[in-house]
PDB file of C-alpha atoms and ligand atoms in Angstrom:
ATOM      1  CA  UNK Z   8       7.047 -22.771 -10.458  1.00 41.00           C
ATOM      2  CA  UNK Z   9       3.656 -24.060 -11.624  1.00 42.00           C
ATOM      3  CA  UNK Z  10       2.069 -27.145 -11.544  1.00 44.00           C
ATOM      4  CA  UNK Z  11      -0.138 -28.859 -13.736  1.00 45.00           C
ATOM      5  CA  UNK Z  12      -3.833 -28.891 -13.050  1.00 45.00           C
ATOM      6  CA  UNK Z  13      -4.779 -32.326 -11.758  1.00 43.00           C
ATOM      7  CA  UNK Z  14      -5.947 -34.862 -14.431  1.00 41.00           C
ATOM      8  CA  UNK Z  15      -9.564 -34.908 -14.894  1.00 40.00           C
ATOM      9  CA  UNK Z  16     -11.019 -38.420 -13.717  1.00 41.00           C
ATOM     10  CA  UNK Z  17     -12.650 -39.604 -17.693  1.00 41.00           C
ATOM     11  CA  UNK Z  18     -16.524 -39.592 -17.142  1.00 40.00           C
ATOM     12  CA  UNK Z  19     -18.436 -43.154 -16.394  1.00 40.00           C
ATOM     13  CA  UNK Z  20     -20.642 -43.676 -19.331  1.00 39.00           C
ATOM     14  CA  UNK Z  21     -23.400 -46.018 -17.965  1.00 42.00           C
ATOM     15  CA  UNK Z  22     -27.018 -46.113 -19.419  1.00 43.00           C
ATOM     16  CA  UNK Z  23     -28.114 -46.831 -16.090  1.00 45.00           C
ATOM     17  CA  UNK Z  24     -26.424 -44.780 -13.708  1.00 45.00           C
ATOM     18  CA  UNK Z  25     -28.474 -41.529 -13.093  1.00 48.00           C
ATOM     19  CA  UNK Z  26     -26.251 -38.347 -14.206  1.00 50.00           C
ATOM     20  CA  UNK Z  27     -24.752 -37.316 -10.954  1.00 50.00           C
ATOM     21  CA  UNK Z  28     -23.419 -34.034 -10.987  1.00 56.00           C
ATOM     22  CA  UNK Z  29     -19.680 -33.677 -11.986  1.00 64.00           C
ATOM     23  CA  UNK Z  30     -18.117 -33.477  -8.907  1.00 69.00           C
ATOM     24  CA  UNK Z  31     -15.679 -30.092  -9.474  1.00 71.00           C
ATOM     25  CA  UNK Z  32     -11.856 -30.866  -9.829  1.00 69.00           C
ATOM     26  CA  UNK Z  33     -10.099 -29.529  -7.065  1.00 65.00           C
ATOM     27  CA  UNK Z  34      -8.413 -26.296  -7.799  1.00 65.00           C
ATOM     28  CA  UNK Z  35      -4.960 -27.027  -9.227  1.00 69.00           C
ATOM     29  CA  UNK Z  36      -2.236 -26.090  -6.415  1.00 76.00           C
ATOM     30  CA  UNK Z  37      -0.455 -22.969  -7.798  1.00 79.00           C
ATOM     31  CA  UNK Z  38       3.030 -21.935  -6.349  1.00 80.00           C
ATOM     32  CA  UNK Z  39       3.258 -17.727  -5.687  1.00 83.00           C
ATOM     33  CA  UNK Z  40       6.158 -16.299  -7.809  1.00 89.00           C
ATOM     34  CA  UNK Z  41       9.363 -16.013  -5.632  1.00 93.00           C
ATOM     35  CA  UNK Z  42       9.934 -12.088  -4.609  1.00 92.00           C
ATOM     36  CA  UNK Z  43      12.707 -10.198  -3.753  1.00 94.00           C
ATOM     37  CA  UNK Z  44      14.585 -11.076  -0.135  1.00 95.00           C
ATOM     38  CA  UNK Z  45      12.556 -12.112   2.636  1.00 96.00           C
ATOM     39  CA  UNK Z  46      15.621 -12.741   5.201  1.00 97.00           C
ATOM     40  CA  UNK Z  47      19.394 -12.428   4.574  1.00 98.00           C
ATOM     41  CA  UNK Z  48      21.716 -14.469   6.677  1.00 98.00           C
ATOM     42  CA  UNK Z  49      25.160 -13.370   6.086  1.00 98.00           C
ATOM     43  CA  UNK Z  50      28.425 -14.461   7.665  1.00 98.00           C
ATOM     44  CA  UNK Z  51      26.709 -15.456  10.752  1.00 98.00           C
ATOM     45  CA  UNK Z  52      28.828 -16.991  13.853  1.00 98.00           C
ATOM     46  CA  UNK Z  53      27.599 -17.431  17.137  1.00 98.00           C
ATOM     47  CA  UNK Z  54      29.550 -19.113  20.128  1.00 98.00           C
ATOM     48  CA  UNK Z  55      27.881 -20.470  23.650  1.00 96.00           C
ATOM     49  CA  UNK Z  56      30.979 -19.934  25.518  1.00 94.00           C
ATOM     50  CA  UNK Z  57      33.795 -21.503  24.088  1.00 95.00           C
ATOM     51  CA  UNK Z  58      31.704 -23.411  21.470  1.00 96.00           C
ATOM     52  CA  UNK Z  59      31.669 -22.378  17.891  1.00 97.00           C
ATOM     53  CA  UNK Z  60      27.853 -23.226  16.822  1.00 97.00           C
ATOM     54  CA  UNK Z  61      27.190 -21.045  14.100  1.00 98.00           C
ATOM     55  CA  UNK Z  62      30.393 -21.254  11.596  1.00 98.00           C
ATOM     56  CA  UNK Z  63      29.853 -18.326   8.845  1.00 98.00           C
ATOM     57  CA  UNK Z  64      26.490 -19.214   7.787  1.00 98.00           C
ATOM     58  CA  UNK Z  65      24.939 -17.242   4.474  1.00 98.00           C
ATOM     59  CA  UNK Z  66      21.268 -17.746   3.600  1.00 98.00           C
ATOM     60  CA  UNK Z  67      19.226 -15.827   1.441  1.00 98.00           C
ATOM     61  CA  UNK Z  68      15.742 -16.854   1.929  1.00 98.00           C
ATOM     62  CA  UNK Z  69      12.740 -15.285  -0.878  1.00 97.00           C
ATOM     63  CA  UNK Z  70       9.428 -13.901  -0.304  1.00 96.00           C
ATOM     64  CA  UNK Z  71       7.168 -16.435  -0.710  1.00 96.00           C
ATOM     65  CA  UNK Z  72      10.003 -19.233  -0.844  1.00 97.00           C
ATOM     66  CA  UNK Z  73       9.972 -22.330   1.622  1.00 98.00           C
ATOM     67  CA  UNK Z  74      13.312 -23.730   2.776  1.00 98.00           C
ATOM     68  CA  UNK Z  75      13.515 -27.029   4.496  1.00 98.00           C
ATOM     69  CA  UNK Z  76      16.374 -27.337   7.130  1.00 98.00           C
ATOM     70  CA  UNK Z  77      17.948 -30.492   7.465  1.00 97.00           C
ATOM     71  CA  UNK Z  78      21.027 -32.116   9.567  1.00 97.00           C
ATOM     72  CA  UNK Z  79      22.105 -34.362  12.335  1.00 96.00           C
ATOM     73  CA  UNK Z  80      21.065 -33.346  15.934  1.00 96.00           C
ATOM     74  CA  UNK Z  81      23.838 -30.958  17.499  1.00 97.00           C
ATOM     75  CA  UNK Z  82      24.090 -29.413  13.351  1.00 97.00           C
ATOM     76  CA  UNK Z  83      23.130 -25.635  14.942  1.00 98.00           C
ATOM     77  CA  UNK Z  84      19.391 -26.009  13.039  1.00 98.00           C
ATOM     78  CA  UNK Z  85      17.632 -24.380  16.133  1.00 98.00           C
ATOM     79  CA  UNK Z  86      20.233 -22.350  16.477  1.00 98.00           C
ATOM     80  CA  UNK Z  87      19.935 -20.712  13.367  1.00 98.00           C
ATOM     81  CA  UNK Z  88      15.941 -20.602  13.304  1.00 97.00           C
ATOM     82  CA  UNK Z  89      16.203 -19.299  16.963  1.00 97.00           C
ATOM     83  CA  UNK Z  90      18.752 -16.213  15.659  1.00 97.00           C
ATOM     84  CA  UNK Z  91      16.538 -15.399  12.951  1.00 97.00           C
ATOM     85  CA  UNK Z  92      13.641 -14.695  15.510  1.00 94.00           C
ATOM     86  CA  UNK Z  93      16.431 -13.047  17.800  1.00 94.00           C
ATOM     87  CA  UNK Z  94      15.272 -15.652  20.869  1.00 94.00           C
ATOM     88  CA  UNK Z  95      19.732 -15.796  20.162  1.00 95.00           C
ATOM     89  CA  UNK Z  96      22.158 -13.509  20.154  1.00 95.00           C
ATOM     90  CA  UNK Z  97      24.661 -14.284  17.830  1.00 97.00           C
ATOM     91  CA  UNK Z  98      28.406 -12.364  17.844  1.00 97.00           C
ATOM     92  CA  UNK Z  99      29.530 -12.081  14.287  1.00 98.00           C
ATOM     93  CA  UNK Z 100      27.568 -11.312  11.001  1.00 98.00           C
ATOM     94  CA  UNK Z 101      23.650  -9.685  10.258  1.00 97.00           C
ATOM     95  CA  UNK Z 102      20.646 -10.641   9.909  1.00 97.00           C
ATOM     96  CA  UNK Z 103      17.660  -8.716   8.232  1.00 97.00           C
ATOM     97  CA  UNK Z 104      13.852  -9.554   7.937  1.00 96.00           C
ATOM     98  CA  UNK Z 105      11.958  -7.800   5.281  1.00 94.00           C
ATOM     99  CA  UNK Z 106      15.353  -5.303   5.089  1.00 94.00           C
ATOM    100  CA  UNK Z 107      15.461  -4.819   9.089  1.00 95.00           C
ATOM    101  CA  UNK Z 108      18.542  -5.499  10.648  1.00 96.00           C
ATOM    102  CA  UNK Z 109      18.194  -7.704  14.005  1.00 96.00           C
ATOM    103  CA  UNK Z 110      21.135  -5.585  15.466  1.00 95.00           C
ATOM    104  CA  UNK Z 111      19.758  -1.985  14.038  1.00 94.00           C
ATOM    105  CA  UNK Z 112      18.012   0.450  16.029  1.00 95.00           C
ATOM    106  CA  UNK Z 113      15.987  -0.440  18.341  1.00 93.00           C
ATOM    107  CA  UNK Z 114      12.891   0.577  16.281  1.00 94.00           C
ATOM    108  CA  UNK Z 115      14.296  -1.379  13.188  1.00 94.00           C
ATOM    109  CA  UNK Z 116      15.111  -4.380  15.333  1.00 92.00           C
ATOM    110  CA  UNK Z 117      11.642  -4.690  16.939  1.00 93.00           C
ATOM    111  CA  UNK Z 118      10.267  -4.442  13.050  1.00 93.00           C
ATOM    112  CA  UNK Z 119      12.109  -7.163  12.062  1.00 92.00           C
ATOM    113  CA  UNK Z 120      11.355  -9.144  15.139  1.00 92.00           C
ATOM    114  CA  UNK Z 121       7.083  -8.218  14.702  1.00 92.00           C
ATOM    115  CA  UNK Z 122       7.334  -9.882  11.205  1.00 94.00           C
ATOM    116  CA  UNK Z 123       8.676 -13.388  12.020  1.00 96.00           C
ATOM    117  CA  UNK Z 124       6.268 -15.928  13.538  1.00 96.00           C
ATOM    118  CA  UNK Z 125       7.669 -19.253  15.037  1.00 96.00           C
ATOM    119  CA  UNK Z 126       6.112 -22.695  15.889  1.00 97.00           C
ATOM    120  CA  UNK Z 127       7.861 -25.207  17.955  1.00 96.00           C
ATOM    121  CA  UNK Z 128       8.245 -28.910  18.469  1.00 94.00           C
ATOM    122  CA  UNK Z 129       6.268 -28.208  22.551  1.00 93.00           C
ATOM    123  CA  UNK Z 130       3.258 -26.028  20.809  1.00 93.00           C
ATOM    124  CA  UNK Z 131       4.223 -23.274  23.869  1.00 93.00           C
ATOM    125  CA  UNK Z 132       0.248 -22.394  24.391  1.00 97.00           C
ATOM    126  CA  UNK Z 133      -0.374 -20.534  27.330  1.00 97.00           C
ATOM    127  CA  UNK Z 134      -2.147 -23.036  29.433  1.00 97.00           C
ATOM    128  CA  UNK Z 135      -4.441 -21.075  31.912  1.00 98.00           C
ATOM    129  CA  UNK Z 136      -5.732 -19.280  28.506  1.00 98.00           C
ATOM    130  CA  UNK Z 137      -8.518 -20.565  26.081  1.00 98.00           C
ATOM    131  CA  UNK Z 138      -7.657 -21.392  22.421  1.00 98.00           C
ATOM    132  CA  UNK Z 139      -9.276 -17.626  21.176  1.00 98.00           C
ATOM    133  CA  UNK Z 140      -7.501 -15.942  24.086  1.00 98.00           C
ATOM    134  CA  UNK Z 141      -4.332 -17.974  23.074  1.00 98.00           C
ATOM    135  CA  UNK Z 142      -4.394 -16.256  19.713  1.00 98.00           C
ATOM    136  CA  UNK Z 143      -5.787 -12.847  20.844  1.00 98.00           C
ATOM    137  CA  UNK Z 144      -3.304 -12.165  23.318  1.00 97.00           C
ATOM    138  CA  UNK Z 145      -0.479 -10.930  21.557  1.00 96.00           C
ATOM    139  CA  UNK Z 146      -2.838  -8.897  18.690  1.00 97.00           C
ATOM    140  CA  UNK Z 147      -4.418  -7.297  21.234  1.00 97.00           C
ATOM    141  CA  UNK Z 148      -1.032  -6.540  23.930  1.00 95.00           C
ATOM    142  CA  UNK Z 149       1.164  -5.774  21.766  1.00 94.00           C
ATOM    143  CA  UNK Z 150      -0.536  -4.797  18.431  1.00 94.00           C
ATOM    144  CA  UNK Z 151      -3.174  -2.852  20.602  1.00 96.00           C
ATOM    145  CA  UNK Z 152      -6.444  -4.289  18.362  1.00 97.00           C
ATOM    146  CA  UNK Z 153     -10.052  -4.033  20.021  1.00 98.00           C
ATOM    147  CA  UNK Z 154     -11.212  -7.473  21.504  1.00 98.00           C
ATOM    148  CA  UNK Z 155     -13.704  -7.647  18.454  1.00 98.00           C
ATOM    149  CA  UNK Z 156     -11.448  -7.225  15.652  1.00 98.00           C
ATOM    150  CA  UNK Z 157      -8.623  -9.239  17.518  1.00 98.00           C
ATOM    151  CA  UNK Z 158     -11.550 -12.185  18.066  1.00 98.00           C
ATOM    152  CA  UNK Z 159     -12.956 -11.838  14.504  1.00 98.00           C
ATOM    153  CA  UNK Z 160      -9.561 -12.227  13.041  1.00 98.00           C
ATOM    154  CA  UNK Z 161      -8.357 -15.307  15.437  1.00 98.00           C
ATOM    155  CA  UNK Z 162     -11.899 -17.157  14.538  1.00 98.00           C
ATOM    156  CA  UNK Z 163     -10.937 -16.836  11.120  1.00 97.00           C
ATOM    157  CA  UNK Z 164      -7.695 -17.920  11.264  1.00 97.00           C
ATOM    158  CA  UNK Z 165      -8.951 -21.086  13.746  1.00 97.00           C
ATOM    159  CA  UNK Z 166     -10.919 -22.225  11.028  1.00 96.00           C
ATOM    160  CA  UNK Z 167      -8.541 -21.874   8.745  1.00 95.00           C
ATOM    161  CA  UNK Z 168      -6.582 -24.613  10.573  1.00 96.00           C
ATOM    162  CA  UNK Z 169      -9.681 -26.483  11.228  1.00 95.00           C
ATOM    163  CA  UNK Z 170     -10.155 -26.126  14.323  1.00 97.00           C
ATOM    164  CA  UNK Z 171     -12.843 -23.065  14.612  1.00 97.00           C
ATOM    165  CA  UNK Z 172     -14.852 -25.420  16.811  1.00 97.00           C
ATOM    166  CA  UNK Z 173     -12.144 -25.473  19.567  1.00 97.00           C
ATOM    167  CA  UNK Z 174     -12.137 -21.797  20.468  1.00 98.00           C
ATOM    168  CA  UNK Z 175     -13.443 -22.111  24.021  1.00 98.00           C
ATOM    169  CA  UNK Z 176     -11.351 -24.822  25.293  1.00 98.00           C
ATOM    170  CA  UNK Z 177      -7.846 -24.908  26.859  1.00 98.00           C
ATOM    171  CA  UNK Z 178      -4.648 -26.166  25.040  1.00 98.00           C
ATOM    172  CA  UNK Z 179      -5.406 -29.223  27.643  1.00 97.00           C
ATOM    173  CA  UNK Z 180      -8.352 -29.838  26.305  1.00 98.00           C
ATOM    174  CA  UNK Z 181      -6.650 -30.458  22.852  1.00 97.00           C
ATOM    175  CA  UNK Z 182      -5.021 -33.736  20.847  1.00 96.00           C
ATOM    176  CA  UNK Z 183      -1.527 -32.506  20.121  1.00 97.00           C
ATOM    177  CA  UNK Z 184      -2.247 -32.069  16.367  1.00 97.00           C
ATOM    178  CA  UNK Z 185      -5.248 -29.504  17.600  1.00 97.00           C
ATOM    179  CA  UNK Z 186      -2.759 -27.857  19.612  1.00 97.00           C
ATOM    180  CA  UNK Z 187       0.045 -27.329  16.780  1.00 97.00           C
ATOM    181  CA  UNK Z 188      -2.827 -26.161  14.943  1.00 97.00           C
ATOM    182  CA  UNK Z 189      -3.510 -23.548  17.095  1.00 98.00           C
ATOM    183  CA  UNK Z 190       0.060 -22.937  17.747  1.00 97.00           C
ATOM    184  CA  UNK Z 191      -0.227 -22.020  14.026  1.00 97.00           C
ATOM    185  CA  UNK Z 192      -2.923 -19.578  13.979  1.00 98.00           C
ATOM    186  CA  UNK Z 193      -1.685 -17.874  17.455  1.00 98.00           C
ATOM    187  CA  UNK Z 194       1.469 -17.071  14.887  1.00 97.00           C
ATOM    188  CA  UNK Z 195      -0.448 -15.946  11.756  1.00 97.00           C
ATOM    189  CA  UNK Z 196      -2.240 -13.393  14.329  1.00 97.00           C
ATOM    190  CA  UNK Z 197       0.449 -11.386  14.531  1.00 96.00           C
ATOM    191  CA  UNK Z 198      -0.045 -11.426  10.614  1.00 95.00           C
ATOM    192  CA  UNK Z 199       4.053 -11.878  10.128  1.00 96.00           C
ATOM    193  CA  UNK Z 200       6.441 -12.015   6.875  1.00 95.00           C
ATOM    194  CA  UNK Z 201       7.877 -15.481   7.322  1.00 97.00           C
ATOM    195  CA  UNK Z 202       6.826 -18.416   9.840  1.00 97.00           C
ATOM    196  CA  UNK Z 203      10.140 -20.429  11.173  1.00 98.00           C
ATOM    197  CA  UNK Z 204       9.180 -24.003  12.019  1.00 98.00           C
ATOM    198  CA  UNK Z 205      11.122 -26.059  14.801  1.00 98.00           C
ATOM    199  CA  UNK Z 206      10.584 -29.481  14.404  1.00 97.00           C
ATOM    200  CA  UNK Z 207       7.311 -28.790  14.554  1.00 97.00           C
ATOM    201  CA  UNK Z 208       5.724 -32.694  13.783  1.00 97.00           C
ATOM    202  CA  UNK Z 209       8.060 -34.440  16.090  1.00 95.00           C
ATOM    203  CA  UNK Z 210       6.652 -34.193  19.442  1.00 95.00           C
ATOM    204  CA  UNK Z 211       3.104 -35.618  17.496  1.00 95.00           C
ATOM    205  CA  UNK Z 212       1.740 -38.993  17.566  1.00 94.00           C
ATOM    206  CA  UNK Z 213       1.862 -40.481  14.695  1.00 94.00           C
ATOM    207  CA  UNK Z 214      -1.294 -40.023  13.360  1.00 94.00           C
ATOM    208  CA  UNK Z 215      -1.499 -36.656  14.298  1.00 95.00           C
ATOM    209  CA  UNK Z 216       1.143 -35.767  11.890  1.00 96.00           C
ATOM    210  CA  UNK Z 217      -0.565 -35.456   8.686  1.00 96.00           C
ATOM    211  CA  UNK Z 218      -3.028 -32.407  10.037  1.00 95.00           C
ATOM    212  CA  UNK Z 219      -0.500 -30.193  10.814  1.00 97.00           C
ATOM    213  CA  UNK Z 220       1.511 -30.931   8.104  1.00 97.00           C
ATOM    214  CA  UNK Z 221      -1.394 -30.530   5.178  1.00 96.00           C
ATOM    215  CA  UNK Z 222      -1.820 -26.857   7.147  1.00 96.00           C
ATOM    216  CA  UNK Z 223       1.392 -26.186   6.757  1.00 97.00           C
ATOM    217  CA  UNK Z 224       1.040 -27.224   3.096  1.00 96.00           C
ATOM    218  CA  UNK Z 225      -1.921 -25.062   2.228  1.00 94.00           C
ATOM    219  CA  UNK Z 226      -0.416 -22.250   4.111  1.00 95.00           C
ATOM    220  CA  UNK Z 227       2.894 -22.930   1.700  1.00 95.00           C
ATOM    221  CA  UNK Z 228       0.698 -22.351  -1.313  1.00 93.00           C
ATOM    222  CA  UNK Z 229      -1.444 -19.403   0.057  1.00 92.00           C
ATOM    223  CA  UNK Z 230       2.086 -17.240  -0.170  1.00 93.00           C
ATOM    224  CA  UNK Z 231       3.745 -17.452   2.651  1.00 96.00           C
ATOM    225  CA  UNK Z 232       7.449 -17.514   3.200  1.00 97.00           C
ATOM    226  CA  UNK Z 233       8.485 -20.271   5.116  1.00 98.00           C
ATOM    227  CA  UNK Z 234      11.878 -21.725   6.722  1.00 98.00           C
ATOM    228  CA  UNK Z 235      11.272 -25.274   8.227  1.00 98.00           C
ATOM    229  CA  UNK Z 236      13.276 -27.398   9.948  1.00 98.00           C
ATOM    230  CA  UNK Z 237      11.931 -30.727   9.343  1.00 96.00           C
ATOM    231  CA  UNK Z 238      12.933 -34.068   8.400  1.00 94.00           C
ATOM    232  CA  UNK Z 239       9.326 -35.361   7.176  1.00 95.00           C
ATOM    233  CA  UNK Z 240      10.527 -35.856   3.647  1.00 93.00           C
ATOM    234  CA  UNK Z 241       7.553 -36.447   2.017  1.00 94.00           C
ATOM    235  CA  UNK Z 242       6.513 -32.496   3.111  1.00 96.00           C
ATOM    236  CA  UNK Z 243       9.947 -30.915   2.283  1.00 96.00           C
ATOM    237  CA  UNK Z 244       9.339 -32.868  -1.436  1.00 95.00           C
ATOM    238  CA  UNK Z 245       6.234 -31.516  -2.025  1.00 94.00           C
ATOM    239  CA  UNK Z 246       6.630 -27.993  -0.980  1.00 96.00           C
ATOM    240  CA  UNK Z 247      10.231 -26.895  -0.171  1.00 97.00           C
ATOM    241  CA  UNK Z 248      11.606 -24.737  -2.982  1.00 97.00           C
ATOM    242  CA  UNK Z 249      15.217 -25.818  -1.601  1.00 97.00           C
ATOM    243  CA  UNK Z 250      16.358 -28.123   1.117  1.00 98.00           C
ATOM    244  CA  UNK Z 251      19.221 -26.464   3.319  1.00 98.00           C
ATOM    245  CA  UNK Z 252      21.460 -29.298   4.883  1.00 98.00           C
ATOM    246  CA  UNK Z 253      23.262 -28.474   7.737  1.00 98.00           C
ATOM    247  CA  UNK Z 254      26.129 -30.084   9.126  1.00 97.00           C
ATOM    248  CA  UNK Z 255      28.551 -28.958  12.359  1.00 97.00           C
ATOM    249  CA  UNK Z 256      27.474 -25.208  12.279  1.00 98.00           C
ATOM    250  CA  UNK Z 257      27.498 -24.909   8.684  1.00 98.00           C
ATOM    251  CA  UNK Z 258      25.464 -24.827   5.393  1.00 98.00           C
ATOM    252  CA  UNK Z 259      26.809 -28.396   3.467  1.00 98.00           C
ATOM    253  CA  UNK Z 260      24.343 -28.842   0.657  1.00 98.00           C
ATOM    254  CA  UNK Z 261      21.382 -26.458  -1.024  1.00 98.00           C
ATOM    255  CA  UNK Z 262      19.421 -28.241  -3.426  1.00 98.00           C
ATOM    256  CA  UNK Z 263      16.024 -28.055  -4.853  1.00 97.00           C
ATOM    257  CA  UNK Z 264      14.620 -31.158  -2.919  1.00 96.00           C
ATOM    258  CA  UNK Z 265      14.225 -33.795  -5.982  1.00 96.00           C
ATOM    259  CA  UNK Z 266      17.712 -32.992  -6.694  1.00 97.00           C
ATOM    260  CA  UNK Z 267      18.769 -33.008  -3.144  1.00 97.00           C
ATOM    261  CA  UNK Z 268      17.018 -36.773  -2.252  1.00 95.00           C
ATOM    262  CA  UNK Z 269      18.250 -38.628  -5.433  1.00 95.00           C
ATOM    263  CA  UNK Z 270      21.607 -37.326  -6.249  1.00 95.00           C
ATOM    264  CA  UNK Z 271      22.858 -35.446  -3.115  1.00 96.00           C
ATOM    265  CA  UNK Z 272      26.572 -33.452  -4.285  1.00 96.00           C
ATOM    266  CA  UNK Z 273      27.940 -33.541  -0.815  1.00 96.00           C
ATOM    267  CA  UNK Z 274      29.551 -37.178   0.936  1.00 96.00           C
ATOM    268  CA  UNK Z 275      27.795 -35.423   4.654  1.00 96.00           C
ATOM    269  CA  UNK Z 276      24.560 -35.060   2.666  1.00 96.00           C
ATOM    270  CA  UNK Z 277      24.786 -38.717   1.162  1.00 96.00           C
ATOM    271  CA  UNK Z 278      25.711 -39.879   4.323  1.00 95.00           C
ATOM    272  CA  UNK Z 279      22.983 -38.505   6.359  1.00 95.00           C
ATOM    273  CA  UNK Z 280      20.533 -39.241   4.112  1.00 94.00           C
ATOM    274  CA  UNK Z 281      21.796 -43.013   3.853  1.00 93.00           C
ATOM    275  CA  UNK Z 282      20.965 -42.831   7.878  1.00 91.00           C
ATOM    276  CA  UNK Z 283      17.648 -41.096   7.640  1.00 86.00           C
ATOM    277  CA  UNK Z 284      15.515 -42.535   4.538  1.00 78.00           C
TER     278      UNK Z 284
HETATM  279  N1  ADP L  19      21.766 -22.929  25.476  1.00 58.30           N
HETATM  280  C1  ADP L  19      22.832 -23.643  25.053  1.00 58.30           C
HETATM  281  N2  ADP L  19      24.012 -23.605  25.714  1.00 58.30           N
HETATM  282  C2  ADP L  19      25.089 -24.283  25.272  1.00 58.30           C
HETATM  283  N3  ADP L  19      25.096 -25.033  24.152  1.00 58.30           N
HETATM  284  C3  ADP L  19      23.956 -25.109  23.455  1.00 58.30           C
HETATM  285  C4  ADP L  19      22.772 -24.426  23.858  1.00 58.30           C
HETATM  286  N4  ADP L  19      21.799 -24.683  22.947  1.00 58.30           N
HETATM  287  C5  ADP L  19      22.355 -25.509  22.033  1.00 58.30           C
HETATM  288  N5  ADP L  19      23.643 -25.755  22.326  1.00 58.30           N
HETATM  289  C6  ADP L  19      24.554 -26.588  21.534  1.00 58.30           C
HETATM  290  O1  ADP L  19      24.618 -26.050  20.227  1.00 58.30           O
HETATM  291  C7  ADP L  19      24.725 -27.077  19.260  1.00 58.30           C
HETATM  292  C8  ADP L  19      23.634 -26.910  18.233  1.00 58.30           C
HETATM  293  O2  ADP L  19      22.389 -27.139  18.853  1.00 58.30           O
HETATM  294  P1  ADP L  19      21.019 -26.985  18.088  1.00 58.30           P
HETATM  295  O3  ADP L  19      21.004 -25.700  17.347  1.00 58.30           O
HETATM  296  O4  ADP L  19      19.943 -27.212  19.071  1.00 58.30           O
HETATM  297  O5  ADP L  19      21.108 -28.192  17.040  1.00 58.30           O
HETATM  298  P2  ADP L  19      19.974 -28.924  16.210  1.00 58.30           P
HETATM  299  O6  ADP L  19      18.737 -28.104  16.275  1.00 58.30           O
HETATM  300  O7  ADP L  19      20.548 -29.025  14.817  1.00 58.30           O
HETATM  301  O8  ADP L  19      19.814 -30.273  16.829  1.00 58.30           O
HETATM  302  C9  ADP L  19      24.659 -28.399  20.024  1.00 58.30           C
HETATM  303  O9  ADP L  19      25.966 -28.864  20.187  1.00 58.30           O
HETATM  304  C10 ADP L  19      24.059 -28.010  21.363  1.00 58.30           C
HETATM  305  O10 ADP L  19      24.532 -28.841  22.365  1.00 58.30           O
HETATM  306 MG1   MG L  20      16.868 -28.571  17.012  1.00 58.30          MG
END
């Protein structure tokens, strides 16, 4: 899906105005071409005790797509995100990432584990370590990168999220949007397939939303595949190829989101969204 370059703003024709230069139109936003499977969700189920969670959920999810996840609280959202990054166990179905099964062996289940990142709604820094250590930790432990390159690379990716000028401080140090942010980068390190987003605006203040949301966005168009759970609308509109609504362990509704918002198929999907917007 493309989208059209932004309207040019019509030039101010004034005899007295000196000729400023033409301020350049931003580049126009351009959506990667969907690939072939990223993750593959099939027949999932997954039980805590004597509680069915996960009810046969299927999800095929594209390289270089974004899915938005939405539901009521309790739907099995975290659930899900949480067995894709195998943080769950889950009893019935498979999983792959990038064609690695989650329950394969052992080698093929640490592969698909390396090439998911995931942010969540607490940021999860390591407090006693510095931003750049924060985001050098892993590349260097478990990747086994030299301090340079692993240092080079995180400094790039901090100012990527804007927030180069942080490095040296601790995640206490930080506003919680700085933190997210960093959160963010501390995932990309690892340089994975697909991020998997929990929620990951809602323990923000309000103005602090926005930030981490717009690097979410321009990490969106720079390629990368993306399952977020999310209710900011206004994000899931703009750059969720489909929404994924989720209700009482299962997949209700899949919808491209303009479709999904104004003419949801499902009575649960109408009904939350009657609740919600
Ligand atoms: N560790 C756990 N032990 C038992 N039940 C859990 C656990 N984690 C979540 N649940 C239950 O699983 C259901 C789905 O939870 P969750 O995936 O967190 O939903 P959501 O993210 O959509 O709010 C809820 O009923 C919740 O109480
Ligand atoms: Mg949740």
């Amino acid at each position: 899906m493309t989208r059209a370059p932004a309207k040019k703003p019509a030039a101010r024709k004034s005899a007295a105005a000196p000729q400023a230069a033409a301020t350049p139109a931003p580049p126009a936003r351009v959506r990667p071409a969907l690939g072939p499977p990223c993750v593959e969700i099939e027949g999932v189920h997954k039980w805590y005790g004597d509680t069915h969670i996960l009810r046969g959920v299927d999800l095929s999810i594209r390289d270089n797509e974004k899915v938005v996840i939405l539901g009521p609280s309790g739907s099995g959202k975290s659930t899900l995100i949480r067995c894709v990054n195998a943080l769950e166990p889950y009893q019935e179905g498979r999983i792959k990432v990038v064609g690695c099964d989650l329950k394969g062996p052992p080698k093929e289940a640490t592969a698909a584990r390396r090439k998911t990142g995931m942010v969540f709604q607490q940021f999860n820094l390591f407090p006693h370590l510095t931003i750049l250590e924060n985001c050098t930790l892993a590349p260097m432990w478990v990747l086994k990168k030299p301090r340079k390159a692993a240092e080079e690379e995180a400094m790039e990716l901090l100012e990527r999220v804007h927030i180069g000028e942080q490095a040296r401080k601790y995640p206490a140090q930080l506003s919680g949007g700085q933190q997210q942010r960093a959160a963010i980068a501390r995932s990309l390190a690892m340089n994975p397939e697909i991020m998997l987003f929990d929620e990951p605006t809602s323990a923000l203040d309000p103005e602090m939303v926005g930030e981490v949301l717009e690097v979410m966005t321009e990490m969106a168009y720079e390629g990368m595949t993306m399952m977020v759970i999310s209710h900011e609308m206004s994000f899931a509109r703009e750059v969720a190829d489909r929404v994924i609504f989720m209700d009482e362990g299962e997949i209700v509704e899949i919808a491209p989101p303009d479709q999904f918002f104004s003419n949801p198929k499902h009575e649960r999907s109408r009904e939350f969204l009657s609740r919600i917007l």
